[in-house]
Amino acid sequence: MKLDPVTLQILANYCAAATESMAHTLMRTAYSTFVKETEDFTTQLVTPKGETFASPKGLGATWFTGLDYGPVLGMVDSYEEGDICLTSDPYSGHVATHAPDVHMWKPVFHEGELVCFVACHVHNTDVGGAVPASLSRSLIEVHQEGLRLPPLKIMSKGQYNKDVLDIIRINVRVPDQNEGDMHAQIACLNTGERKVHDMIRRFGVEVFKQSQEDLLTYAEMQARRLVAEIPDGEYFFADYSDEDSDAGLPCRVAITLKVHGETLTMDFTGSDPQLASSLNMPTGGNGRHALVTVAMILVFGTLDPHLVLNAGTARVATGILPEGTVMNAVAPAAVGMRSLVVAVSQLAILGAFQQALPQRLAASPAGSASIMNVKTSTAGGKQVMASIGPVGGGGGGSLNADGAEGSGGNRSFLKNTPVEINEIEVPIHIERYGLVPDSGGAGAHRGGLAMRMEFKVFAPGSVVTARNRNRTRFSSWGVLGGRAGGNSSFWKNQGQENEVNLGNIDAVKCDPGDVLLIEGPGGGGYGAPETRPVDMVLADVKAGTVTRDGARRDYGVAIGEDLSVDEVETGRLRAALATRKQGGHFDYGANREAYERIWTAERYAALTEVLMTTPIPWRHYVKHRIFAMVTDAPGTGGAQQVYEAFDRIAAMHPDTLTGGRAQARAVA
């Protein structure tokens, strides 16, 4: 029998509180900085079929509120009290989405009946593999990305499976850290089990069981109400990562958002092919996969802050994820840095929704946060490895407010690590840590500023990895007259004779005394900058978020050295800014505009057509060969040049690409 609304709300609060207690246990007992400080973990209550029906709002990452554990639950033969299972293999059920993510779950029984599962995941700082911290875009197959564990029992009837633990320890770089985090996960699950039994004692087992489906249905109803407020129609958007591989080409994620009544479809046809790098997403073609729907849930959470966070929200959506693309990679594609393309897909989804609801949604968040890890040694020679936190950028400006500084809307709520903690955990010295002036896109409400971190290493053989380096070329987009945000940068020994512009390099070898400086991208602006009140621009200058030069250049406000405003000059400057040609709904920044003058929508449609006739392992290669042949602005017949390029490539490889070549056609 369906629960009454009052009881259901009480159960919703109790279930969320249970996941919060699990999260607190995990944070307080974890070994790694990335879990206990950055909070790259999740906790859930899960139905016997695998659907997440409760998760915390303010603790841990936000990606997996809609995670479906169903595919891995069935890979374990049977469950008994005291069992705890885990997996870290991205191709075993597509629940763990890269090898460092260890997902664990425990069955909860009441009088011999399975009533639910409690579940959690953490991102391990290192799980072995080719590079420290296990992840780099240079890796091309999943076997290089560290230890992968299929679904198995780490505890059976309460007894530890030491053989599995021994396998883990011998394959990772800092085994005590991995084992410590695993014990923290077990403690987290035990906390969740106790909380479930508390609820059963308080409300009865039948009420608790009924609440699971009712909570999922309630979240679905909330989502349907929100979708009904969106005008019906189709909304297309595309966004890019700077590179699809080391020093590679841009990687495109395209979406056509189709809104119809209370449901919607997200069609990712037109996205780039599966890549010969680690940027691929292992979704298994599941159109409601947590990696696919997280941006939609962020939109819903913006429209209704009281949204219940569970898998029911995703029921309003269906996704189309063509196989053999970055949105649906097949084994053995590397997937370790799938979070970079996930972030790009989120920006594409947000861009589509922004067109539908321009007054209610913000401009683009920064869209990139580099996860910094340091492998080094102490003065005594002890090997040390830890994450020192994400370095990202701000949120997009909106109709009523500036973007949040240093923490954009798709940051997944990952926290920064205090400087003092970093210097205790790792023998480095933080030289600077703060915000980057002028990095937020100018607007009536400006984008949030980027973060900056500068630090020195002291030991030979040190390696710094910067996972998810992006946005050095393309920018976060501004809307409705707002300007694009600033770009990211990464330097070694900037300003010295041996300086190196690292760009998007994500693994850097360092010598004693080397100094690394990383700056994130800024968020996009909302509304015309010249309409921002002069007193707000002056306040920005006084606060150091906008420089005097930036105030003049971007906002048309002339501010003297004494911080006085020259009203006459300001009037002249603002009048000139008001005559500037506007580029439509979005300002993408000069680099993207130049890129899309060559790679137009027409050419991308042709590229998608020919690549989908190509065997999956060939698609990355064929894409790069076509790009090498098509380098000029199209004029007329732009798609024809793509077909002709593909025809020439197919002629060089007739045994493999003949079928595809036959389908390459001329544009009428």
XYZ file of C-alpha atoms in Angstrom:
668
model
C 0.000 0.000 0.000
C 1.309 3.437 -0.966
C 2.495 5.508 1.987
C 0.803 8.754 2.919
C 2.793 11.938 2.104
C 3.694 12.740 5.713
C 5.102 9.287 6.425
C 6.917 9.287 3.096
C 8.595 12.618 3.845
C 9.657 11.372 7.241
C 11.132 8.237 5.652
C 12.861 10.358 3.009
C 14.559 12.344 5.762
C 15.531 9.214 7.670
C 16.956 7.545 4.564
C 18.960 10.637 3.590
C 20.221 10.885 7.169
C 21.348 7.254 7.004
C 23.451 7.971 3.904
C 24.861 11.076 5.599
C 25.899 8.974 8.601
C 27.581 6.570 6.191
C 29.390 9.517 4.602
C 30.597 10.873 7.937
C 31.942 7.440 8.886
C 33.778 7.189 5.579
C 35.300 10.665 5.854
C 36.427 10.215 9.442
C 38.067 6.830 8.931
C 39.541 7.155 5.421
C 43.304 7.217 4.916
C 43.643 9.173 1.668
C 43.355 12.939 1.424
C 41.250 12.575 -1.700
C 38.524 10.856 0.313
C 38.715 12.558 3.709
C 39.315 16.107 2.378
C 38.309 16.324 -1.299
C 35.397 13.927 -0.659
C 35.525 11.945 -3.885
C 33.145 9.287 -2.615
C 29.454 8.468 -2.598
C 27.087 6.631 -0.256
C 23.703 5.158 -1.140
C 20.766 3.077 -0.058
C 19.874 0.692 -2.865
C 16.773 -1.410 -3.564
C 17.119 -5.198 -3.886
C 16.968 -4.639 -7.670
C 19.807 -2.114 -7.563
C 18.181 1.328 -7.840
C 19.538 4.078 -5.601
C 16.648 5.366 -3.490
C 18.556 7.636 -1.084
C 21.812 9.592 -1.087
C 23.190 12.633 0.760
C 22.878 16.160 -0.623
C 25.870 17.894 0.885
C 28.492 15.205 1.387
C 30.677 13.496 -1.171
C 30.486 13.779 -4.946
C 27.179 14.230 -6.758
C 27.611 11.972 -9.771
C 25.980 8.800 -8.557
C 22.649 9.884 -7.055
C 20.958 7.926 -9.831
C 23.360 4.995 -9.977
C 21.883 1.594 -10.817
C 23.772 -1.225 -9.102
C 21.517 -3.806 -10.748
C 24.019 -5.009 -13.381
C 26.635 -5.963 -10.764
C 24.268 -7.282 -8.101
C 23.394 -10.156 -10.404
C 27.045 -11.024 -11.024
C 27.393 -12.372 -7.495
C 25.940 -15.871 -7.100
C 24.181 -15.417 -3.761
C 24.076 -13.177 -0.706
C 24.196 -14.018 2.974
C 24.415 -11.942 6.116
C 27.900 -10.546 6.601
C 28.767 -10.527 2.883
C 30.397 -7.449 1.389
C 31.113 -7.234 -2.337
C 33.198 -4.935 -4.489
C 34.114 -4.164 -8.068
C 36.404 -1.735 -9.856
C 36.128 -3.040 -13.421
C 34.426 -0.513 -15.722
C 33.328 -3.221 -18.135
C 31.705 -5.478 -15.519
C 28.222 -4.029 -15.476
C 29.413 -0.455 -16.153
C 28.916 0.543 -12.505
C 32.546 1.283 -11.634
C 33.408 3.693 -14.420
C 37.191 3.605 -14.116
C 39.609 1.404 -12.221
C 40.364 3.775 -9.290
C 36.670 3.810 -8.323
C 36.077 0.912 -5.945
C 32.353 0.303 -5.454
C 31.277 -1.794 -2.488
C 27.872 -3.019 -1.400
C 26.420 -5.024 1.449
C 23.075 -6.845 1.656
C 20.821 -5.936 4.571
C 18.571 -8.707 5.881
C 15.629 -8.661 8.275
C 14.628 -12.044 9.665
C 16.302 -13.733 6.710
C 14.695 -11.504 4.073
C 16.815 -9.220 1.874
C 15.309 -5.745 2.328
C 17.908 -3.542 0.591
C 21.602 -2.977 -0.020
C 23.851 -0.290 1.400
C 26.535 0.882 -1.020
C 29.418 3.279 -1.401
C 32.380 4.077 -3.588
C 35.704 5.864 -3.184
C 38.239 7.039 -5.708
C 41.566 5.454 -4.806
C 44.504 7.781 -5.359
C 46.403 5.002 -7.113
C 45.566 1.473 -8.283
C 48.777 0.710 -10.117
C 49.063 0.896 -13.871
C 51.345 2.791 -16.208
C 51.553 6.133 -14.380
C 51.367 7.318 -10.769
C 47.708 7.897 -9.840
C 46.882 5.426 -12.661
C 45.296 7.923 -15.044
C 46.577 9.747 -18.112
C 44.999 10.617 -21.436
C 48.025 8.994 -23.128
C 46.823 5.486 -22.202
C 44.995 3.696 -24.986
C 43.540 0.535 -23.443
C 41.990 -0.316 -20.122
C 44.714 -2.854 -19.279
C 47.148 0.037 -18.738
C 44.977 1.774 -16.168
C 45.653 -0.300 -13.089
C 44.108 -3.177 -11.196
C 40.552 -4.093 -12.161
C 38.445 -6.278 -9.923
C 35.281 -7.969 -11.215
C 32.313 -8.233 -8.834
C 33.410 -10.471 -5.954
C 33.146 -10.868 -2.191
C 35.741 -9.112 -0.086
C 33.926 -10.446 2.987
C 31.934 -13.662 3.178
C 29.681 -14.202 6.199
C 31.724 -11.606 8.040
C 35.111 -13.159 7.205
C 37.719 -11.141 5.321
C 38.913 -12.541 1.981
C 42.624 -11.976 2.564
C 43.559 -13.350 -0.853
C 41.776 -10.449 -2.553
C 43.418 -7.954 -0.224
C 46.856 -9.430 -1.006
C 46.200 -9.046 -4.740
C 45.257 -5.402 -4.230
C 48.289 -4.618 -2.071
C 50.815 -6.075 -4.487
C 49.427 -4.115 -7.459
C 49.240 -0.559 -6.072
C 51.862 2.045 -5.234
C 50.729 2.953 -1.701
C 49.118 -0.252 -0.384
C 48.516 0.964 3.176
C 46.454 3.838 1.799
C 44.296 1.577 -0.352
C 43.771 -0.902 2.467
C 42.936 1.893 4.889
C 40.326 3.329 2.540
C 38.851 -0.151 2.065
C 38.455 -0.556 5.823
C 36.764 2.850 5.870
C 34.327 1.673 3.213
C 33.509 -1.427 5.260
C 32.896 0.738 8.321
C 30.664 2.969 6.177
C 28.578 -0.007 5.039
C 28.262 -1.313 8.586
C 26.986 2.108 9.648
C 24.426 2.013 6.853
C 23.285 -1.455 7.871
C 22.746 -0.296 11.458
C 20.765 2.722 10.301
C 18.509 0.550 8.151
C 17.791 -1.721 11.113
C 17.014 1.378 13.200
C 14.425 2.462 10.621
C 12.886 -1.010 10.495
C 12.540 -1.060 14.281
C 10.935 2.379 14.231
C 8.584 2.077 11.242
C 8.273 -1.654 10.573
C 9.763 -3.664 7.761
C 6.757 -3.377 5.436
C 6.723 0.412 5.681
C 10.455 0.545 5.020
C 10.159 -1.738 1.977
C 7.237 0.265 0.595
C 9.108 3.528 1.085
C 11.758 2.502 -1.431
C 9.464 2.405 -4.455
C 7.430 5.344 -3.153
C 10.560 7.494 -2.881
C 11.573 6.571 -6.416
C 8.073 7.381 -7.670
C 8.069 10.667 -5.742
C 11.357 11.731 -7.342
C 9.978 10.772 -10.757
C 6.865 12.891 -10.175
C 9.023 15.858 -9.158
C 11.100 15.463 -12.315
C 8.003 15.151 -14.530
C 6.623 18.379 -13.094
C 9.882 20.156 -13.887
C 10.088 18.805 -17.437
C 6.501 19.943 -18.043
C 7.672 23.518 -17.377
C 10.188 23.335 -20.249
C 8.841 24.397 -23.664
C 8.420 21.435 -25.994
C 10.907 21.303 -28.829
C 14.381 20.272 -29.917
C 17.474 22.034 -28.612
C 20.876 21.276 -30.134
C 24.205 22.040 -28.517
C 27.801 20.883 -28.825
C 30.886 21.451 -26.737
C 34.493 20.353 -27.011
C 37.488 19.229 -25.055
C 40.732 20.758 -26.253
C 42.271 17.408 -27.211
C 41.075 13.878 -27.907
C 44.513 12.403 -27.116
C 48.006 13.641 -26.296
C 48.479 16.820 -28.396
C 45.452 15.645 -30.369
C 42.416 17.177 -32.017
C 39.339 18.626 -30.333
C 36.844 16.091 -29.030
C 33.205 16.948 -29.673
C 30.167 15.980 -27.630
C 26.876 16.828 -29.333
C 23.359 16.544 -27.967
C 19.894 17.093 -29.344
C 17.592 17.577 -26.363
C 14.023 16.655 -27.285
C 11.366 17.790 -24.819
C 7.907 16.328 -25.182
C 5.383 16.830 -22.392
C 6.678 15.363 -19.151
C 9.542 13.381 -20.702
C 12.682 14.137 -22.635
C 15.215 12.427 -24.885
C 18.943 13.158 -24.958
C 20.338 12.103 -28.332
C 24.130 12.152 -28.494
C 24.356 11.323 -32.192
C 27.093 13.504 -33.672
C 29.509 13.009 -30.793
C 33.078 11.986 -31.543
C 34.090 8.380 -32.160
C 35.622 6.135 -29.533
C 39.126 7.452 -28.985
C 42.606 5.948 -28.859
C 43.066 7.623 -25.474
C 41.506 7.323 -22.028
C 38.758 9.924 -22.511
C 36.032 7.404 -23.354
C 32.872 6.897 -21.272
C 31.942 3.284 -20.372
C 28.161 3.603 -20.219
C 27.270 0.279 -21.817
C 24.720 2.129 -23.940
C 22.501 2.696 -20.907
C 20.620 5.892 -21.728
C 19.975 6.511 -18.040
C 23.501 5.808 -16.897
C 24.587 8.012 -13.996
C 27.371 9.568 -16.096
C 24.812 10.611 -18.701
C 22.058 11.980 -16.478
C 24.057 13.893 -13.858
C 23.874 17.231 -15.718
C 20.114 16.822 -16.132
C 19.838 16.238 -12.382
C 21.915 19.382 -11.776
C 19.420 21.315 -13.892
C 16.490 19.859 -11.981
C 18.199 20.666 -8.686
C 18.594 24.272 -9.840
C 14.912 24.499 -10.759
C 13.804 22.830 -7.502
C 16.282 22.837 -4.595
C 13.990 20.426 -2.714
C 14.397 17.695 -5.318
C 14.715 14.203 -3.847
C 18.006 12.721 -5.012
C 17.524 9.174 -6.244
C 17.254 7.090 -9.390
C 13.600 7.965 -9.878
C 14.628 11.326 -11.288
C 16.187 9.659 -14.322
C 12.972 7.859 -15.267
C 11.775 10.913 -17.200
C 14.684 10.626 -19.621
C 15.864 8.311 -22.337
C 19.294 8.582 -23.885
C 20.606 7.643 -27.303
C 24.286 6.690 -27.048
C 25.659 5.347 -30.337
C 28.022 2.430 -29.787
C 31.676 3.053 -30.495
C 31.543 6.745 -29.607
C 33.010 8.615 -26.653
C 29.579 8.347 -25.020
C 29.478 4.537 -25.293
C 32.920 2.978 -25.600
C 33.462 -0.729 -25.978
C 36.239 -2.827 -24.431
C 39.173 -2.667 -24.339
C 39.029 1.117 -24.753
C 40.791 3.080 -22.024
C 38.333 4.987 -19.830
C 40.441 6.292 -16.960
C 39.905 9.973 -17.753
C 36.257 9.578 -18.672
C 35.538 12.411 -16.214
C 37.014 14.935 -18.671
C 34.544 13.984 -21.403
C 31.782 13.605 -18.803
C 32.405 17.263 -17.915
C 32.216 18.223 -21.598
C 28.977 16.252 -21.984
C 27.597 18.068 -18.958
C 28.401 21.417 -20.579
C 26.671 20.286 -23.775
C 23.580 19.232 -21.809
C 23.587 22.466 -19.827
C 23.867 24.422 -23.079
C 20.825 22.664 -24.506
C 18.780 23.304 -21.368
C 19.986 26.931 -21.255
C 18.415 27.558 -24.644
C 15.126 26.181 -23.369
C 15.181 28.121 -20.076
C 17.462 31.131 -20.616
C 16.050 33.162 -17.726
C 16.277 30.348 -15.180
C 19.659 28.777 -15.906
C 23.167 30.174 -15.724
C 25.910 30.578 -18.281
C 28.544 27.875 -18.574
C 30.504 26.919 -15.490
C 34.258 26.645 -15.917
C 33.791 23.030 -16.957
C 37.214 21.740 -15.992
C 38.958 20.940 -12.721
C 42.447 19.461 -12.778
C 42.893 16.854 -10.048
C 46.434 17.340 -8.785
C 48.411 14.366 -7.468
C 52.021 14.321 -6.289
C 54.280 11.286 -6.071
C 57.517 12.188 -4.327
C 59.711 11.187 -1.407
C 60.591 12.540 2.011
C 64.080 13.613 3.083
C 64.477 10.127 4.540
C 63.589 8.473 1.240
C 60.047 7.312 2.067
C 57.774 7.232 -0.967
C 54.743 9.487 -0.582
C 51.737 9.920 -2.840
C 48.627 12.006 -2.318
C 46.080 14.158 -4.046
C 46.479 17.838 -3.233
C 43.038 18.740 -4.480
C 41.224 19.957 -7.584
C 42.129 23.235 -9.290
C 39.147 24.397 -11.277
C 37.109 27.488 -11.896
C 33.941 29.315 -11.104
C 30.278 29.028 -11.908
C 28.486 30.819 -14.697
C 26.761 34.117 -14.119
C 22.964 34.039 -14.029
C 20.036 36.422 -14.264
C 20.292 37.400 -10.606
C 23.839 36.671 -9.431
C 27.508 36.344 -10.278
C 28.918 32.856 -10.601
C 30.411 31.199 -7.537
C 34.130 31.852 -7.214
C 36.414 28.897 -7.879
C 33.690 26.256 -7.813
C 31.534 25.813 -10.892
C 28.158 24.129 -10.995
C 29.448 20.849 -12.432
C 32.351 20.508 -9.998
C 30.578 17.533 -8.348
C 30.968 19.222 -4.961
C 34.585 18.121 -4.716
C 36.180 20.132 -1.923
C 39.520 21.891 -1.904
C 42.208 20.623 0.442
C 43.565 23.148 2.964
C 47.160 24.227 2.353
C 48.200 23.026 5.811
C 46.875 19.529 5.135
C 48.651 19.338 1.781
C 51.985 20.329 3.288
C 51.564 17.761 6.060
C 50.584 14.944 3.698
C 53.213 15.622 1.020
C 56.677 17.242 1.263
C 55.883 20.204 -1.003
C 55.580 23.926 -0.359
C 52.516 25.825 -1.538
C 53.787 29.153 -2.885
C 50.419 30.641 -3.854
C 46.811 29.532 -3.611
C 43.854 31.727 -4.508
C 41.739 33.186 -7.287
C 42.734 34.588 -10.690
C 41.588 38.184 -11.316
C 39.752 38.884 -14.602
C 39.277 35.167 -15.299
C 35.478 35.226 -15.003
C 33.595 36.001 -18.202
C 32.422 39.620 -18.209
C 28.695 40.204 -17.948
C 25.906 42.014 -16.213
C 26.555 39.184 -13.806
C 30.088 37.947 -14.334
C 31.375 34.408 -14.293
C 33.072 33.047 -11.187
C 36.845 33.307 -10.992
C 39.332 30.528 -11.643
C 41.531 29.008 -8.958
C 45.311 29.229 -8.902
C 47.818 26.925 -7.204
C 51.598 27.250 -7.271
C 53.833 24.791 -5.431
C 57.446 23.623 -5.217
C 58.761 20.061 -5.038
C 61.986 19.092 -3.305
C 62.893 15.504 -4.247
C 64.363 14.028 -7.435
C 62.132 11.659 -9.340
C 58.964 13.478 -8.297
C 55.980 13.103 -10.612
C 52.990 15.422 -10.650
C 49.836 14.322 -12.430
C 47.099 16.762 -13.358
C 44.088 14.680 -14.300
C 41.493 16.238 -16.621
C 43.617 19.069 -18.010
C 41.358 21.022 -20.362
C 40.102 24.478 -21.343
C 43.456 25.889 -22.463
C 41.965 26.361 -25.939
C 38.194 26.451 -25.676
C 36.338 28.572 -23.141
C 33.251 28.432 -20.983
C 30.468 30.144 -22.888
C 28.686 33.329 -21.935
C 25.011 33.931 -22.699
C 22.711 36.770 -23.717
C 25.567 39.231 -24.216
C 27.806 37.808 -21.490
C 31.359 36.994 -22.481
C 33.269 33.724 -22.460
C 35.411 32.898 -19.436
C 39.184 32.889 -19.272
C 41.298 29.891 -20.211
C 43.284 27.502 -18.061
C 47.093 27.330 -18.019
C 49.805 25.050 -16.631
C 53.487 26.001 -16.282
C 56.699 24.583 -14.906
C 59.153 27.204 -13.640
C 57.266 30.123 -15.181
C 59.462 33.188 -15.631
C 62.708 31.246 -15.337
C 65.157 30.284 -18.066
C 63.943 26.703 -17.970
C 60.218 27.525 -18.061
C 57.899 25.106 -19.843
C 54.339 25.791 -20.961
C 52.760 22.431 -20.146
C 49.376 23.141 -21.743
C 47.216 20.061 -21.227
C 50.045 17.689 -20.304
C 48.827 15.587 -17.384
C 51.999 13.839 -16.134
C 55.064 15.938 -15.335
C 58.469 14.744 -14.115
C 60.067 17.190 -11.693
C 63.491 17.868 -10.238
C 64.257 19.382 -6.832
C 63.273 23.043 -6.780
C 60.855 22.875 -9.715
C 57.800 25.068 -9.292
C 54.458 24.203 -10.907
C 51.790 26.846 -11.501
C 48.301 25.833 -12.546
C 45.331 28.112 -13.156
C 41.841 26.897 -13.914
C 39.321 28.377 -16.371
C 36.720 30.966 -15.432
C 32.936 30.754 -15.699
C 30.933 32.441 -18.465
C 29.197 35.779 -18.051
C 25.458 36.491 -18.235
C 24.097 39.617 -19.895
C 25.889 42.556 -21.500
C 28.936 43.672 -19.434
C 28.277 47.369 -20.058
C 25.006 47.030 -18.152
C 26.742 45.932 -14.946
C 26.291 48.752 -12.424
C 29.398 50.902 -12.114
C 29.425 50.528 -8.331
C 29.559 46.722 -8.706
C 32.524 46.988 -11.075
C 34.241 49.339 -8.638
C 33.579 46.904 -5.795
C 35.151 44.136 -7.905
C 38.261 46.232 -8.441
C 38.524 47.021 -4.741
C 38.148 43.324 -3.930
C 40.805 42.322 -6.465
C 38.480 40.143 -8.549
C 38.695 42.541 -11.524
C 41.748 44.636 -12.366
C 41.553 48.294 -13.352
C 42.563 47.313 -16.901
C 39.881 44.639 -16.912
C 37.252 47.102 -15.723
C 38.111 49.425 -18.599
C 38.450 46.734 -21.285
C 35.570 44.444 -20.376
C 33.059 46.702 -18.601
C 33.807 50.157 -19.945
C 34.470 51.607 -16.500
C 37.430 53.986 -16.163
C 38.903 53.737 -12.669
C 41.915 55.779 -11.604
C 44.811 54.772 -9.388
C 43.009 56.419 -6.458
C 40.007 54.134 -7.240
C 37.857 57.039 -8.358
C 35.546 56.614 -11.359
C 35.951 58.915 -14.369
C 32.276 59.278 -15.247
C 32.829 61.040 -18.594
C 35.317 58.456 -19.858
C 33.114 55.676 -18.512
C 30.152 57.009 -20.496
C 32.230 57.055 -23.674
C 33.615 53.570 -23.134
C 30.220 52.071 -22.355
C 28.630 53.637 -25.408
C 31.347 52.038 -27.540
C 30.813 48.623 -25.914
C 27.068 48.867 -26.554
C 27.693 49.111 -30.314
C 29.763 45.932 -30.336
C 28.289 43.248 -32.548
C 26.637 40.487 -30.541
C 27.166 36.903 -31.648
C 23.751 35.535 -30.786
C 22.617 33.623 -27.711
C 26.126 32.347 -26.842
C 29.599 33.836 -26.787
C 31.968 30.902 -27.271
C 35.253 32.804 -27.344
C 37.530 33.484 -30.317
C 39.168 30.049 -30.459
C 35.946 28.095 -30.822
C 34.546 30.580 -33.330
C 37.681 30.185 -35.471
C 37.528 26.390 -35.178
C 33.875 26.208 -36.222
C 34.498 28.339 -39.285
C 36.364 25.275 -40.592
C 34.551 22.465 -38.811
C 30.964 23.482 -39.399
C 27.824 21.611 -38.371
C 27.508 20.381 -41.962
C 31.000 18.923 -41.945
C 30.483 17.291 -38.571
C 27.285 15.668 -39.841
C 29.235 14.207 -42.757
C 32.032 13.092 -40.431
C 29.537 11.317 -38.178
C 27.983 9.576 -41.169
C 31.224 8.146 -42.521
C 32.669 7.214 -39.130
C 29.593 5.212 -38.204
C 30.260 3.026 -41.264
C 33.825 2.425 -40.057
C 34.919 -0.425 -37.748
C 35.204 0.902 -34.196
C 38.976 0.359 -33.787
C 39.555 2.428 -36.946
C 37.418 5.434 -36.085
C 39.987 7.477 -34.164
C 42.549 6.963 -36.921
C 40.104 7.830 -39.709
C 38.952 10.968 -37.886
C 42.529 12.209 -37.577
C 43.281 11.452 -41.241
C 40.177 13.347 -42.377
C 41.123 16.334 -40.219
C 44.582 16.337 -41.787
C 42.978 16.563 -45.242
C 40.244 19.096 -44.463
C 41.927 22.236 -43.205
C 40.319 25.218 -44.939
C 37.056 27.082 -44.488
C 34.385 25.298 -46.513
C 32.817 28.015 -48.618
C 30.335 25.839 -50.470
C 30.144 22.079 -50.455
C 31.892 21.680 -47.118
C 30.510 18.217 -46.474
C 31.706 17.069 -49.902
C 35.317 17.580 -48.829
C 34.752 15.229 -45.881
C 33.278 12.558 -48.148
C 36.158 12.917 -50.604
C 38.736 12.687 -47.831
C 37.106 9.540 -46.527
C 37.017 8.108 -50.037
C 40.779 8.585 -50.364
C 41.406 6.949 -46.979
C 39.121 4.034 -47.850
C 41.023 3.529 -51.100
C 44.225 3.079 -49.085
C 42.612 0.391 -46.902
C 40.168 -1.415 -49.209
C 39.998 -4.634 -47.226
C 38.752 -2.851 -44.099
C 36.971 0.287 -45.298
C 35.376 -0.847 -48.557
C 31.924 -1.130 -47.016
C 32.215 2.325 -45.559
C 33.561 3.809 -48.800
C 30.531 2.552 -50.693
C 28.332 4.585 -48.352
C 30.334 7.801 -48.728
C 28.113 9.818 -51.002
C 28.194 13.165 -52.717
C 26.014 15.946 -51.399
C 23.189 16.633 -53.786
